Amino acid sequence: MSNLQNLVKSLGPARLAALGLVGAILLGFFAVIALNYSGEPKALLFSDVNVADASKMVEALDQMKVDYTLKGDGTKIYVPESQVLRLRMQLAEKGLPAGGTVGYEIFDNADALGTTSFIQNINHLRALEGELARTIASIDGISSARVHLVLPERELFSRDKRDPTASIVLKLATRALSSQQVKSIQYLVSSAVEGLTPGHVSIVDERGALLATGMGDDGQAMITATAEERRIAYERRLRGHVENIVGRVVGAGGARVEVAAQMDMTRVVKTSDLYDPEGQVIRSTQTVEDSSSSQNGKQNDGVTVGNNLPNANQAGAGNGTTSRDAANRTEETVNYEISRTQRTETKEPGRVERVSVAVLVDGIYTTAADGSKTYQPRSQEELTKIAALVKSAIGFDEKRGDKVEVVNLQFAAPETSGTASTTEAAPESGMLGLGKGDFMRIGEMAMIALLALVAMFFVLRPLIARLGFVKAAPSSADAQLALADGTEAPVAAIAGPDDEDASAALESSEHLTEDMMIDIAQVAGKVKQSSVRKIGELVNSHPDESLSILRTWLHEPA
């Protein structure tokens, strides 16, 4: 205990303060490391959230008393890993994140009293746009969306009616959307808005690339897929079919297939009317029949008694000369309808004009007993069968000018360098029951431990040595003085403690008697004289080495 007290007294207040400051800094450093890495790791709760959603989510987390961390300018929120799923469900119950859009919840707290029809219409339009944006953003590959609808109102006393239109801006997550996905978005929006057709929905991505023009009049999606893209997609589909069926015969990796297709991208509409004279049918029939008769005769018109009697004409009908005329007429009108055929043919772009397929198949390898492999080409009969399968797979049409070539050649041997790593089994991700995050955490802890060791050996240890914990070398000035004049230098200047150490030693020995102190002083004096004498002998014996040591002491920092 006395040695510790002497050491503390020998350091002095300045050195003690510096040593305490260094210790406090190191203690704080290790405390921060322990607090950051000893607790539960944090995982991502939500990312790419806007400022409005982030503020609401932070407020909700504060109410639930959950420890969280904001990163990425507040767009990323991290929470303890064990609470991620539960917090996502709780925030979803509160409608967070809302994505910065307003849906039908705009009517939840709206006061209908005093609200004009204009405001109601605007709120309905905002709600419809927000709901459509949320639905589109839920599609895989789309991070966010904005929808603008134009719903014209029917003007009074006007016969013309303008069609509604829609404009959509998409922010893609990773890759470009396919033509089918763009078309599905058009039909999705048009089905949700009354009177809107898919051809009146324009779509643009965040880079300004036009995905759909929205200028179609026939209701078809005007997708800006080029002819080259459609041709490449068709060739890829045929190549997959051929590789699949040929691979079953020659084995996986035993065939290489290339497909080249020529397509007609012009759109042709043809309308024709055909009349068949042989295909007559009676449409209507009209028949008119007319019958007439007449009688002419010369009678006795003299003045007689018989003529004056009643019914004299009938009684005397037989008297005189008479003639009769009769006529019958029949008229029939038949209307015939000639058969008519009206034909409208529409040839859409993308009609295949010609297909050429090249198939390269490898031969047969036989492994001998010593492990060597022998190559054997395939027979012509087998190649003919493979060609027949390829023709059936692509829908071969000889009139169209299609061509199929199947060639058997030996494949080049794969390079051995760099293949061993691909054939080796991949290590299990869950080795020793640790996941990727655990290994990252272990690496971070190892790095921190290494930094701590570096700080201890290269910062703390030299600082402690400089503060006086390591025994200081003799003063170079005193040693030079002792060697220059040839006299014995003071013991403190050569190898002894400084004045503070001597005073501390004297103070610690006050309880000794005077005789004992005299004896100790005599012994100490003899020891010092012996040490000085030995140093002088060493200097006389080795002057060069002594001079080198003195020069080294002189150049040492104070």
JSON list of C-alpha atoms in Angstrom, two decimals, residues 95 97-108 122-139 142 144-149 168 170 185 188-193:
[
{"chain": "A", "resi": 95, "resn": "GLY", "atom": "CA", "xyz": [-53.25, 2.77, -42.11]},
{"chain": "A", "resi": 97, "resn": "PRO", "atom": "CA", "xyz": [-47.68, 3.91, -44.29]},
{"chain": "A", "resi": 98, "resn": "ALA", "atom": "CA", "xyz": [-50.29, 5.56, -46.47]},
{"chain": "A", "resi": 99, "resn": "GLY", "atom": "CA", "xyz": [-47.81, 6.19, -49.28]},
{"chain": "A", "resi": 100, "resn": "GLY", "atom": "CA", "xyz": [-48.48, 9.92, -49.36]},
{"chain": "A", "resi": 101, "resn": "THR", "atom": "CA", "xyz": [-51.85, 9.42, -51.08]},
{"chain": "A", "resi": 102, "resn": "VAL", "atom": "CA", "xyz": [-55.38, 10.08, -49.90]},
{"chain": "A", "resi": 103, "resn": "GLY", "atom": "CA", "xyz": [-57.99, 7.41, -50.47]},
{"chain": "A", "resi": 104, "resn": "TYR", "atom": "CA", "xyz": [-61.61, 6.99, -49.51]},
{"chain": "A", "resi": 105, "resn": "GLU", "atom": "CA", "xyz": [-60.71, 7.79, -45.92]},
{"chain": "A", "resi": 106, "resn": "ILE", "atom": "CA", "xyz": [-61.07, 11.43, -46.93]},
{"chain": "A", "resi": 107, "resn": "PHE", "atom": "CA", "xyz": [-64.81, 10.99, -46.37]},
{"chain": "A", "resi": 108, "resn": "ASP", "atom": "CA", "xyz": [-64.47, 9.46, -42.91]},
{"chain": "A", "resi": 122, "resn": "ILE", "atom": "CA", "xyz": [-63.11, 17.17, -55.97]},
{"chain": "A", "resi": 123, "resn": "ASN", "atom": "CA", "xyz": [-62.86, 14.89, -52.92]},
{"chain": "A", "resi": 124, "resn": "HIS", "atom": "CA", "xyz": [-64.29, 12.01, -54.90]},
{"chain": "A", "resi": 125, "resn": "LEU", "atom": "CA", "xyz": [-61.72, 12.57, -57.64]},
{"chain": "A", "resi": 126, "resn": "ARG", "atom": "CA", "xyz": [-58.88, 12.73, -55.10]},
{"chain": "A", "resi": 127, "resn": "ALA", "atom": "CA", "xyz": [-60.06, 9.58, -53.39]},
{"chain": "A", "resi": 128, "resn": "LEU", "atom": "CA", "xyz": [-60.33, 7.70, -56.68]},
{"chain": "A", "resi": 129, "resn": "GLU", "atom": "CA", "xyz": [-56.86, 8.78, -57.77]},
{"chain": "A", "resi": 130, "resn": "GLY", "atom": "CA", "xyz": [-55.38, 7.81, -54.40]},
{"chain": "A", "resi": 131, "resn": "GLU", "atom": "CA", "xyz": [-56.96, 4.37, -54.37]},
{"chain": "A", "resi": 132, "resn": "LEU", "atom": "CA", "xyz": [-55.79, 3.66, -57.91]},
{"chain": "A", "resi": 133, "resn": "ALA", "atom": "CA", "xyz": [-52.25, 4.80, -57.03]},
{"chain": "A", "resi": 134, "resn": "ARG", "atom": "CA", "xyz": [-52.18, 2.45, -54.02]},
{"chain": "A", "resi": 135, "resn": "THR", "atom": "CA", "xyz": [-53.41, -0.47, -56.10]},
{"chain": "A", "resi": 136, "resn": "ILE", "atom": "CA", "xyz": [-50.83, 0.13, -58.84]},
{"chain": "A", "resi": 137, "resn": "ALA", "atom": "CA", "xyz": [-48.02, 0.51, -56.28]},
{"chain": "A", "resi": 138, "resn": "SER", "atom": "CA", "xyz": [-48.86, -2.93, -54.89]},
{"chain": "A", "resi": 139, "resn": "ILE", "atom": "CA", "xyz": [-47.79, -4.56, -58.17]},
{"chain": "A", "resi": 142, "resn": "ILE", "atom": "CA", "xyz": [-43.42, -0.72, -58.90]},
{"chain": "A", "resi": 144, "resn": "SER", "atom": "CA", "xyz": [-44.84, 4.16, -56.20]},
{"chain": "A", "resi": 145, "resn": "ALA", "atom": "CA", "xyz": [-47.38, 5.62, -58.61]},
{"chain": "A", "resi": 146, "resn": "ARG", "atom": "CA", "xyz": [-49.28, 8.84, -59.26]},
{"chain": "A", "resi": 147, "resn": "VAL", "atom": "CA", "xyz": [-52.60, 8.89, -61.09]},
{"chain": "A", "resi": 148, "resn": "HIS", "atom": "CA", "xyz": [-54.29, 11.91, -62.72]},
{"chain": "A", "resi": 149, "resn": "LEU", "atom": "CA", "xyz": [-57.86, 11.53, -63.94]},
{"chain": "A", "resi": 168, "resn": "ILE", "atom": "CA", "xyz": [-50.09, 7.59, -64.77]},
{"chain": "A", "resi": 170, "resn": "LEU", "atom": "CA", "xyz": [-44.72, 5.07, -62.31]},
{"chain": "A", "resi": 185, "resn": "ILE", "atom": "CA", "xyz": [-52.32, -1.43, -65.72]},
{"chain": "A", "resi": 188, "resn": "LEU", "atom": "CA", "xyz": [-57.05, -1.99, -64.41]},
{"chain": "A", "resi": 189, "resn": "VAL", "atom": "CA", "xyz": [-57.51, 1.78, -64.46]},
{"chain": "A", "resi": 190, "resn": "SER", "atom": "CA", "xyz": [-60.09, 1.75, -67.26]},
{"chain": "A", "resi": 191, "resn": "SER", "atom": "CA", "xyz": [-62.21, -0.81, -65.43]},
{"chain": "A", "resi": 192, "resn": "ALA", "atom": "CA", "xyz": [-62.26, 1.32, -62.28]},
{"chain": "A", "resi": 193, "resn": "VAL", "atom": "CA", "xyz": [-63.38, 4.55, -63.99]}
]
